[in-house]
Tab-separated table of C-alpha atoms in Angstrom:
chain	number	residue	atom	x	y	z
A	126	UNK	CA	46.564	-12.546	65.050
A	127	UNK	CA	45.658	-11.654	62.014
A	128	UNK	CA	47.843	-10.175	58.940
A	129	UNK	CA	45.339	-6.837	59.328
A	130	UNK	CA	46.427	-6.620	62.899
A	131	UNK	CA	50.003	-7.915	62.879
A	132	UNK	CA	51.100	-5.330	59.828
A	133	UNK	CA	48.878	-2.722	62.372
A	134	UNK	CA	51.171	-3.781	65.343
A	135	UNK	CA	54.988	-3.307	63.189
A	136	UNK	CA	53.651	-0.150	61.707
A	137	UNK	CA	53.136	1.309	65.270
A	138	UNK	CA	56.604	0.305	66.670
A	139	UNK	CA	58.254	1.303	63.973
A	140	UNK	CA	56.559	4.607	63.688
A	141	UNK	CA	57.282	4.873	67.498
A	142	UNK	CA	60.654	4.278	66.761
A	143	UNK	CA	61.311	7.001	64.264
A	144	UNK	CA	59.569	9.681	66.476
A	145	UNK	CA	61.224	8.917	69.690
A	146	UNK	CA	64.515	8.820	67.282
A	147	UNK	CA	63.971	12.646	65.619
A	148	UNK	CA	63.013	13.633	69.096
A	149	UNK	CA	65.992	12.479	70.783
A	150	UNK	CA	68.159	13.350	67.962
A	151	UNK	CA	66.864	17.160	67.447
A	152	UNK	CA	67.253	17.688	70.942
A	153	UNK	CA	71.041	16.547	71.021
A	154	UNK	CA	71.532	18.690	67.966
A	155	UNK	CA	70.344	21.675	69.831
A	156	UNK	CA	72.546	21.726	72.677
A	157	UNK	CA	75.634	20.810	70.333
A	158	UNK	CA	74.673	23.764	68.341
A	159	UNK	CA	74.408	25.780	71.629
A	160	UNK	CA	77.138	24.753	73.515
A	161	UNK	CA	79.799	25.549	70.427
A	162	UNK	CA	79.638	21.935	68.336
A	163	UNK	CA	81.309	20.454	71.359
A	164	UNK	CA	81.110	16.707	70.743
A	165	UNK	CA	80.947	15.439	74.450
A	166	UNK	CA	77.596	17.311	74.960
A	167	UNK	CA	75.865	14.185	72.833
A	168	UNK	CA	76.651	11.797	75.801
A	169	UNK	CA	75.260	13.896	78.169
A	170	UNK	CA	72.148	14.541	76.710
A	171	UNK	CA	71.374	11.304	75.278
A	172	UNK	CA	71.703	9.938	78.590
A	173	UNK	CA	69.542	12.887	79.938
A	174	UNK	CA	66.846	12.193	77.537
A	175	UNK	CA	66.699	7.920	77.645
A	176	UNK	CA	64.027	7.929	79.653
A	177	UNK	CA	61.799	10.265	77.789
A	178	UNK	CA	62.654	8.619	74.541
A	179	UNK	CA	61.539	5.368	76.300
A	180	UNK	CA	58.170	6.542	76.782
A	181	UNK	CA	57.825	8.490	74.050
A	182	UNK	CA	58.138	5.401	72.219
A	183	UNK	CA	55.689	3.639	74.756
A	184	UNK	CA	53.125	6.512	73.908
A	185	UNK	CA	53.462	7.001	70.292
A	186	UNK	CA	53.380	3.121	69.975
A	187	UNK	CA	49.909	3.105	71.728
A	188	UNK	CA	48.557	6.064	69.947
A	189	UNK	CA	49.290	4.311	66.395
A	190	UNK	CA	47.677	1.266	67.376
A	191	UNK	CA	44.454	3.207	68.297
A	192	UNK	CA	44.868	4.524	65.072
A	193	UNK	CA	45.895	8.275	66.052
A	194	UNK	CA	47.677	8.829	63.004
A	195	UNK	CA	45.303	8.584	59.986
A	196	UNK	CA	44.413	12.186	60.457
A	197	UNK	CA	46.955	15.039	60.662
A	198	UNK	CA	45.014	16.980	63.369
A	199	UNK	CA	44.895	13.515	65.299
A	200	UNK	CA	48.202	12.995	64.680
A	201	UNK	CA	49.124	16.552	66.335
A	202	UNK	CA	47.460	15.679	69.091
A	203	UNK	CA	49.258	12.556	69.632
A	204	UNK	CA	52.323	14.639	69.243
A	205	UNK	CA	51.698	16.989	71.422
A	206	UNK	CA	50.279	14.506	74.481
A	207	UNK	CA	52.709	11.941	73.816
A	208	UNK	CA	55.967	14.789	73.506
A	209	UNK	CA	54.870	16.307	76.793
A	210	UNK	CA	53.769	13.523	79.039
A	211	UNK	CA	57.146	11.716	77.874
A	212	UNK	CA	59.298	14.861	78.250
A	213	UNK	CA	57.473	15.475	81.852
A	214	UNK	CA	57.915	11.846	82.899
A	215	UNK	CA	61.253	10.793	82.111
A	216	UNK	CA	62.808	14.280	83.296
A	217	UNK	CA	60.558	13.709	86.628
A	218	UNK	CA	62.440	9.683	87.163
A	219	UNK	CA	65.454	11.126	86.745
A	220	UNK	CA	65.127	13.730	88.989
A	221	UNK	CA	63.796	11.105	91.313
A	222	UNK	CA	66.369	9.377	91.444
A	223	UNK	CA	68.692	11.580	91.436
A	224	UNK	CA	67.094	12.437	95.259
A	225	UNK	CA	65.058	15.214	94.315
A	226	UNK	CA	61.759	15.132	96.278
A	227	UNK	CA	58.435	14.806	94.356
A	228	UNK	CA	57.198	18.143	96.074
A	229	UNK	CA	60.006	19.797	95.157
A	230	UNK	CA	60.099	18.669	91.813
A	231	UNK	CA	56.466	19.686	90.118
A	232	UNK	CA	56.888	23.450	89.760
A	233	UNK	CA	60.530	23.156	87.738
A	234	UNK	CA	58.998	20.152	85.463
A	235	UNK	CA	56.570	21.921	83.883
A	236	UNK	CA	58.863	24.474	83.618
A	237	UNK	CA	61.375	21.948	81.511
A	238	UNK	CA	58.691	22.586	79.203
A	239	UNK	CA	59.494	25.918	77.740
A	240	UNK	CA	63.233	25.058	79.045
A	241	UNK	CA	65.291	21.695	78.472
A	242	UNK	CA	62.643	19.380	77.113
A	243	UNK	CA	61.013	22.345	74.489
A	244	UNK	CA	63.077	20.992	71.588
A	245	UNK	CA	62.677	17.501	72.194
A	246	UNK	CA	58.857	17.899	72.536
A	247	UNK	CA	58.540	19.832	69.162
A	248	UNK	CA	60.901	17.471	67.741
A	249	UNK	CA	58.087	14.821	68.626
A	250	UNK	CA	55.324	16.507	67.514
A	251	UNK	CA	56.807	17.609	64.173
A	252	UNK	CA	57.770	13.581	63.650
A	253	UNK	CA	54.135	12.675	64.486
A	254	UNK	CA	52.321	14.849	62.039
A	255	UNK	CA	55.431	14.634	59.310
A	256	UNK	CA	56.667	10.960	59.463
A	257	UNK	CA	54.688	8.625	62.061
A	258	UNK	CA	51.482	9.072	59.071
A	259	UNK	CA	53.652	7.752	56.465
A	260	UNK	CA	54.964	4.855	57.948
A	261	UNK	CA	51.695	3.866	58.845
A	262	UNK	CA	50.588	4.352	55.239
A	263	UNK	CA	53.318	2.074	54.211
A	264	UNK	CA	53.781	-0.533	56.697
A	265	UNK	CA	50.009	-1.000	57.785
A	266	UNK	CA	46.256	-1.108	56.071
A	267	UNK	CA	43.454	0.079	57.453
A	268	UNK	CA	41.126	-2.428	58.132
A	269	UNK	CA	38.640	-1.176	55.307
A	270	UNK	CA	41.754	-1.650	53.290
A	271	UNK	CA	42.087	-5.273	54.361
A	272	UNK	CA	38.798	-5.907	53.789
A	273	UNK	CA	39.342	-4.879	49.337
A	274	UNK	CA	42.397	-6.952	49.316
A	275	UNK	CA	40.542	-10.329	50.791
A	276	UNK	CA	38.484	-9.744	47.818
A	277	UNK	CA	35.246	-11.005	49.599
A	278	UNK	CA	31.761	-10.886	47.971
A	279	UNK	CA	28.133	-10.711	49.447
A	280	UNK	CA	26.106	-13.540	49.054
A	281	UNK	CA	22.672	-14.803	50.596
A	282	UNK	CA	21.223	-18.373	50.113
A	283	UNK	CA	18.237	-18.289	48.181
A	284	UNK	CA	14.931	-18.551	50.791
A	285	UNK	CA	12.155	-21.494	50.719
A	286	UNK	CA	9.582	-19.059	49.751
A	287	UNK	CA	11.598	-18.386	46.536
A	288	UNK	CA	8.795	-18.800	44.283
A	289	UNK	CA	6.972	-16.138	45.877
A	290	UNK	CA	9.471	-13.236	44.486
A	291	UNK	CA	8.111	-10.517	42.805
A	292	UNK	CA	7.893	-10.339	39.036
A	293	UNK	CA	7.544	-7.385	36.669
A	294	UNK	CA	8.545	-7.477	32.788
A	295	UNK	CA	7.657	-11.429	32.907
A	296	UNK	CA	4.602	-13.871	33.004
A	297	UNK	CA	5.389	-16.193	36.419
A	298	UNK	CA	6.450	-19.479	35.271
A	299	UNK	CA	7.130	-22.286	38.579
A	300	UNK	CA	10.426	-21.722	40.422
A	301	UNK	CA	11.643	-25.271	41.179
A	302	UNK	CA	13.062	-24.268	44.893
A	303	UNK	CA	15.843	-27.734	45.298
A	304	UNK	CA	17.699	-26.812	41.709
A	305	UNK	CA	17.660	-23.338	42.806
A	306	UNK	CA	19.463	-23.984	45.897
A	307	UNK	CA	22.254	-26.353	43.608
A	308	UNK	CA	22.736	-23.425	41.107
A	309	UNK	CA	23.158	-21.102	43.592
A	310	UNK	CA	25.595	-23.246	45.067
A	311	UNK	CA	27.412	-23.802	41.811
A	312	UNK	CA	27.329	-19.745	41.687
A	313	UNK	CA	28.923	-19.254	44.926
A	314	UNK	CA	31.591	-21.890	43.640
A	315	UNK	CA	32.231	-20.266	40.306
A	316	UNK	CA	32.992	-17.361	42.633
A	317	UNK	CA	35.318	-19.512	45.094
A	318	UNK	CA	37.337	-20.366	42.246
A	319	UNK	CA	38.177	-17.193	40.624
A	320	UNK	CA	39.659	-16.042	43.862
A	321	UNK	CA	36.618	-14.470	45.495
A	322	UNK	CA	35.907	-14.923	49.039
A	323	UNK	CA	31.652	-15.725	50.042
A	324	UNK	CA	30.645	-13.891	52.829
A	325	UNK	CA	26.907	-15.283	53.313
A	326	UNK	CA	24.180	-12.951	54.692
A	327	UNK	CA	22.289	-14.509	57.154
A	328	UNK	CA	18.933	-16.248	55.294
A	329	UNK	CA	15.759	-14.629	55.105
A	330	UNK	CA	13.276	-17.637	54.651
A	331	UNK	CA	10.256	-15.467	54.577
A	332	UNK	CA	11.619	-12.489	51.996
A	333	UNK	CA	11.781	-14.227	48.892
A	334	UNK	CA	13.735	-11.849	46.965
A	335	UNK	CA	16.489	-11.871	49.453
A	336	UNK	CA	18.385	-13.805	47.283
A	337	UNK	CA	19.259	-10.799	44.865
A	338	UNK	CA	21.001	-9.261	47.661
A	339	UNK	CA	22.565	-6.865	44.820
A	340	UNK	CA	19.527	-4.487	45.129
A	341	UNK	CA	20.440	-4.009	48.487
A	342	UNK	CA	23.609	-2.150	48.557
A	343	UNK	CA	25.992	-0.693	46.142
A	344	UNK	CA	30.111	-0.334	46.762
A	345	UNK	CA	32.152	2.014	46.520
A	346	UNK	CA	35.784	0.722	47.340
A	347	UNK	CA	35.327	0.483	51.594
A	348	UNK	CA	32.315	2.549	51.013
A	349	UNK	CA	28.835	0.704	51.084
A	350	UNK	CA	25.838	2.406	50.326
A	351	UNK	CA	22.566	0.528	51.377
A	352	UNK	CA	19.594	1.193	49.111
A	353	UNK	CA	16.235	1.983	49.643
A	354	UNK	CA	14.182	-0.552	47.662
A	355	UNK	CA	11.369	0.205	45.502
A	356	UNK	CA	9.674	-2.474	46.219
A	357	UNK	CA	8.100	-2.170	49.855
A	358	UNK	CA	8.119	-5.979	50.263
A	359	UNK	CA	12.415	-6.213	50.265
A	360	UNK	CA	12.939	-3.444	52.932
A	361	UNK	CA	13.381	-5.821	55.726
A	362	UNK	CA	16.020	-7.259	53.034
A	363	UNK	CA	18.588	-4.255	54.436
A	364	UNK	CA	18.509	-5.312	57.730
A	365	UNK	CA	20.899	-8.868	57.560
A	366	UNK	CA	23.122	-6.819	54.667
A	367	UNK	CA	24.262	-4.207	56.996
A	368	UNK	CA	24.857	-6.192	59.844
A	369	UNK	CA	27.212	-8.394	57.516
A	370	UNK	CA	28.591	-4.930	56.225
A	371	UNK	CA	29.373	-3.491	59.696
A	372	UNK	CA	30.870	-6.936	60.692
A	373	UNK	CA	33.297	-6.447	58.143
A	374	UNK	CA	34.305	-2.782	59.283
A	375	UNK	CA	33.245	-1.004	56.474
A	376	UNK	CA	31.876	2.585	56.177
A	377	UNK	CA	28.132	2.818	55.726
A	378	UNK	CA	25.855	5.201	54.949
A	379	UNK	CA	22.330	4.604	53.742
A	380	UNK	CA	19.494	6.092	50.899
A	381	UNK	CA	16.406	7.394	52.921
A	382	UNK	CA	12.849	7.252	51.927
A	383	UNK	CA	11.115	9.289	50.276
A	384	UNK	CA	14.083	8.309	47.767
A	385	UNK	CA	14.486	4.924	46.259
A	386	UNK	CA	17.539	3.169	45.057
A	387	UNK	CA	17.687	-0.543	43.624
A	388	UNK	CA	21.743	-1.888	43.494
A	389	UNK	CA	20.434	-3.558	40.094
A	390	UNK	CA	19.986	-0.030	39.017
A	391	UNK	CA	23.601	1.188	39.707
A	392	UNK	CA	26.320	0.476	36.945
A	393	UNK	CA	30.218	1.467	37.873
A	394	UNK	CA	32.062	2.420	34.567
A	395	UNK	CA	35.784	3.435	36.587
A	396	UNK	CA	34.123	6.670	38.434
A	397	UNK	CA	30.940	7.284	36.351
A	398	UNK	CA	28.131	5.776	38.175
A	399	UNK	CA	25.240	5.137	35.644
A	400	UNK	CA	21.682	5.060	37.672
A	401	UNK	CA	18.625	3.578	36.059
A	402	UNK	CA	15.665	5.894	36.642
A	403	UNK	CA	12.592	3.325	36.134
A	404	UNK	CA	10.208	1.329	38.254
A	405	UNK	CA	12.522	0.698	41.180
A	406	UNK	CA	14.646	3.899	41.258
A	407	UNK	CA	12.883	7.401	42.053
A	408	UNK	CA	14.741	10.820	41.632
A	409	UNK	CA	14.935	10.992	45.041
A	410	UNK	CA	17.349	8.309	45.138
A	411	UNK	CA	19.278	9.209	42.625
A	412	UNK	CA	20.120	12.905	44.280
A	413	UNK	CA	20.633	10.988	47.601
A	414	UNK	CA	23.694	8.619	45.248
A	415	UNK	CA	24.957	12.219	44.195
A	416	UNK	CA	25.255	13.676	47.123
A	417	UNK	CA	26.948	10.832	48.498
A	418	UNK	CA	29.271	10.012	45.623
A	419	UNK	CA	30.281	13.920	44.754
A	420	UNK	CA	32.972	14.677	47.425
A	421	UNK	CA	34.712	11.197	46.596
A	422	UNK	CA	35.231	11.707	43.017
A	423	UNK	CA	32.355	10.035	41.607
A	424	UNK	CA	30.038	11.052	39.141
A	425	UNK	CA	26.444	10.235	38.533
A	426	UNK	CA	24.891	9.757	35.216
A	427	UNK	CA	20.840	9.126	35.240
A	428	UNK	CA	19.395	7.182	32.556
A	429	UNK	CA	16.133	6.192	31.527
A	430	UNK	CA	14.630	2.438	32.158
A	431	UNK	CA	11.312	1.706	30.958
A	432	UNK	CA	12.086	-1.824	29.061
A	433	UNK	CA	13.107	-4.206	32.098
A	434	UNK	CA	13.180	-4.314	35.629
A	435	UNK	CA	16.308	-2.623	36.544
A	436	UNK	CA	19.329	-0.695	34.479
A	437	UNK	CA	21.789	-3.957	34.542
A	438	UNK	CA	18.963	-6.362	32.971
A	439	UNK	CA	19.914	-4.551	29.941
A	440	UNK	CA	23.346	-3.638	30.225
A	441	UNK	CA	26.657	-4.505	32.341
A	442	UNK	CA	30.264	-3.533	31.176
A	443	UNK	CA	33.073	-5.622	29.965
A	444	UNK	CA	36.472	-4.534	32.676
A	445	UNK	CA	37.983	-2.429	30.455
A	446	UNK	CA	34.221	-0.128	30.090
A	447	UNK	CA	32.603	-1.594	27.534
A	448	UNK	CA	28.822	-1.409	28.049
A	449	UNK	CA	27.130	-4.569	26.598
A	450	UNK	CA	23.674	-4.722	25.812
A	451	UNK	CA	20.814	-6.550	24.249
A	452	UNK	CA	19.858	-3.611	22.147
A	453	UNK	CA	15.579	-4.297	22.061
A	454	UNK	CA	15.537	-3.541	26.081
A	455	UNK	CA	18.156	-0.543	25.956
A	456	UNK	CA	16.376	2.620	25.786
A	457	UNK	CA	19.062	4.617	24.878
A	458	UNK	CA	22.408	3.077	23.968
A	459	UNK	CA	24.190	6.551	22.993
A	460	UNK	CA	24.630	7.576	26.355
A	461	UNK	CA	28.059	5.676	26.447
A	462	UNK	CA	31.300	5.795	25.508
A	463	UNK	CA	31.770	2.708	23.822
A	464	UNK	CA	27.854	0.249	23.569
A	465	UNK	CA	28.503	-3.838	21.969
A	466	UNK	CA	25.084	-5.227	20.780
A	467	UNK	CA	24.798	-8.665	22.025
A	468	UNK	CA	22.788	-10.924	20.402
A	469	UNK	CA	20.571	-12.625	23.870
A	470	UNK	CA	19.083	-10.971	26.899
A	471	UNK	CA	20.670	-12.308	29.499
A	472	UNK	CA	24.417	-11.944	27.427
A	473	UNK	CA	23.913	-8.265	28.504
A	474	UNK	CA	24.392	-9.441	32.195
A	475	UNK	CA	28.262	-10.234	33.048
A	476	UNK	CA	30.215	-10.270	36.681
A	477	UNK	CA	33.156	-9.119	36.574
A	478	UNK	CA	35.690	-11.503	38.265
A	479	UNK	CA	39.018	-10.252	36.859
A	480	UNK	CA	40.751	-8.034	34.525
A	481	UNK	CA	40.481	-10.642	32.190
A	482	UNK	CA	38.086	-12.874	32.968
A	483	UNK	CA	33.620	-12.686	33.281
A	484	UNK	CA	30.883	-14.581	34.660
A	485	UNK	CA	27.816	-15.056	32.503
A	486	UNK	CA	24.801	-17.438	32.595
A	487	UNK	CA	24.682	-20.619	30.451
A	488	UNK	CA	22.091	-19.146	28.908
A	489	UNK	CA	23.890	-16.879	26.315
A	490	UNK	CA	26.171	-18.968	24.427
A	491	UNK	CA	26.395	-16.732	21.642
A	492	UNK	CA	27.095	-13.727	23.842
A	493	UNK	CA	29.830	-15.979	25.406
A	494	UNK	CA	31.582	-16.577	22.476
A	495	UNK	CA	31.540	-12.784	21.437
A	496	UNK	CA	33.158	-12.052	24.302
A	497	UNK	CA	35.618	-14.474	24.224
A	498	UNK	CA	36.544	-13.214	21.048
A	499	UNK	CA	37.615	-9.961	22.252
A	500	UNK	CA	40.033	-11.924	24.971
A	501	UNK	CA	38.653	-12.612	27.685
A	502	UNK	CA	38.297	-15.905	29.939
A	503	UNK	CA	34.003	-16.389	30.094
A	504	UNK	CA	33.047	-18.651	33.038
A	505	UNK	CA	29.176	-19.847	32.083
A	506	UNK	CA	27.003	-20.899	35.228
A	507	UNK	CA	23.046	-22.345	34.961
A	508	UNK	CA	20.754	-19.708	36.967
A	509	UNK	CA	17.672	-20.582	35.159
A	510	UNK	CA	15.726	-20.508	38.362
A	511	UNK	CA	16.340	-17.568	39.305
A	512	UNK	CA	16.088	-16.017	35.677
A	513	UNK	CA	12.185	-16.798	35.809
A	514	UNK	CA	11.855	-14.316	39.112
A	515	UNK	CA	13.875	-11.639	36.332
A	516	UNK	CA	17.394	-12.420	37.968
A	517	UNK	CA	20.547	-12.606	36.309
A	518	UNK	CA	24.250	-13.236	37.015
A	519	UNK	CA	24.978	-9.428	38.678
A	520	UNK	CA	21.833	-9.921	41.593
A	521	UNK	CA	22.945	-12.956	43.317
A	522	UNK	CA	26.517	-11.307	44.841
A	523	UNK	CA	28.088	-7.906	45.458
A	524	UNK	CA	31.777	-7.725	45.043
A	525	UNK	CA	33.601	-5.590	48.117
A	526	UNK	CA	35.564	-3.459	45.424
């Protein structure tokens, strides 16, 4: 079982155990209010409502593990069902056995309703909307939640047709396919070892961009937002993302043509969401992002691109905001907070692997040891392959954060 499940399984029970508790223990406070604090009364009814605690607890168990109580209105529901059906069955076995026939029996149940059981089934569905929530807050994650804290990270082996991938800002130079594959390889280890976990999208050997599987959704916490490519030749790219994506039990939604959204155009700064709006990324796709991104907190910031390919070949942030940039390609660096000139191209390209520690291609040393200087750990990988099709460090993964 795993921990997702088994944390799922003790957050039920033990939710199921505090309702059927406040039930039973409201009711038996009601009748030793009514009947003049008299002591003796709490035998009697406790042993008049075991049974309905029982399966109260039986009912409210299976309604947590179904997930009943993420919502308050679901939560009533389960209150309400569970309360009744519990109150209505364990009043009807005792009565049963007791040698009350069953025909005899229906027409005074129900009324128990609005009689005997009425405290212990608001008692129940009080508990459900007030406590049962919280426990399963505590106790349990949500699968989606699960899924953040294994810290995995999208990744898709490069294709054979590599060295057919589009280029743009760049003359075409020959991709040598076999060192590709090892530095991507290398990449996914550099990953590995700073704690990430690889889950590989199935390869596409006949879309040769597939590789920068970046551009083909953005995250947002358990949130993933497929794009809309500009390019028409990488829409089939979305295709093997999502199904990794919904594997994973993860919200999606999805940018719709006539808008168009690259990932390598989206920069996260905490909840300002910078957008490049250039070759790749229309309006359209930018108000689609908004509209998206509003209700949870986020805001969206478009900026111009007309230098480079996409918004993060010419600027990434350092993890506590810094935007870094190779100031020749930015076409605006005043549009944030806090902008560090670095002194190569691809230094402006950093993953983020850690509070305090970055991933940047071997090919900025100097940019390294900048930012090293301000503190932080720089892991250096060779992607040289890939940075003749106008890759960098940020296409080839998507962190699940």
């Amino acid at each position: 079982m795993s921990s997702y499940r088994l944390r799922s399984v003790i957050a039920s029970i033990v939710a199921a155990l505090a309702v059927a508790l406040v039930a039973l223990v409201a009711a038996d406070l009601a009748y030793f209010i009514q009947n003049a604090q008299n002591p003796q009364v709490f035998a009697v009814y406790t042993e008049y409502f075991l049974n309905s605690t029982l399966v109260l607890f039986l009912f409210t168990a299976v309604f947590g593990l179904v997930g009943a109580f993420r919502h308050w209105y679901t939560s009533a529901i389960a209150g309400v069902v569970s309360g009744a059906l519990a109150a209505l069955i364990g009043t009807g076995l005792s009565a049963l056995a007791a040698g009350i026939a069953f025909a005899d029996l229906l027409a005074p149940l129900v009324g128990t309703l609005v009689g005997n059981n009425l405290i212990f089934v608001l008692g129940a569905i009080v508990a459900s909307v007030a406590i049962a929530p919280r426990i399963h807050a505590r106790v349990g994650l949500s699968e989606q939640e699960e899924v953040l804290r294994k810290k995995y990270v999208l990744v898709r082996r490069p294709a054979k047709s590599l060295q057919d991938g589009l280029v743009t800002h760049i003359e075409r130079e020959t991709v040598d396919v076999e060192l590709a594959e090892r530095q991507w390889e290398s990449y996914v280890a550099a990953l590995t070892g700073a704690g990430w976990d690889p889950v590989e999208v199935a390869p596409a050997g006949d879309l040769p961009d597939s590789v920068f599987v970046e551009d083909t959704v953005v995250m947002f916490g358990a949130l993933a937002v497929l794009t809309s490519p500009g390019a028409d030749e990488r829409l089939d790219e979305i295709d093997g993302v999502e199904e990794s994506l919904t594997a994973l039990g993860l919200e999606v939604l999805r940018i719709e043509r006539p808008g168009t959204l690259d990932g390598g155009d989206v920069l996260k700064i905490g909840t300002t969401i910078f957008v490049g709006r250039g070759g790749r990324t229309n309006s359209d796709g930018i108000r689609q992002l908004r509209k998206i991104l509003a209700p949870r907190g986020y805001s969206v910031v478009a900026v111009p691109v007309t230098k480079a390919l996409h918004l993060k070949s010419t600027v990434t942030a350092l993890p506590d905001g810094t935007v870094i940039g190779y100031r020749p390609l930015v076409d605006d660096p005043f549009v944030y907070d806090r902008f560090l000139e670095v002194p190569e191209p691809s230094g402006a390209h950093v993953v983020i692997l850690a509070d305090d520690t970055v991933l940047i291609a071997s090919s900025a040393p100097e940019s390294a040891r900048l930012i090293e200087g301000l503190g932080y750990r720089v892991i250096s990988v060779d992607i040289s392959e890939f940075e003749k099709l106008e890759g960098c460090v940020t296409c080839l993964s998507v962190r699940i954060r």
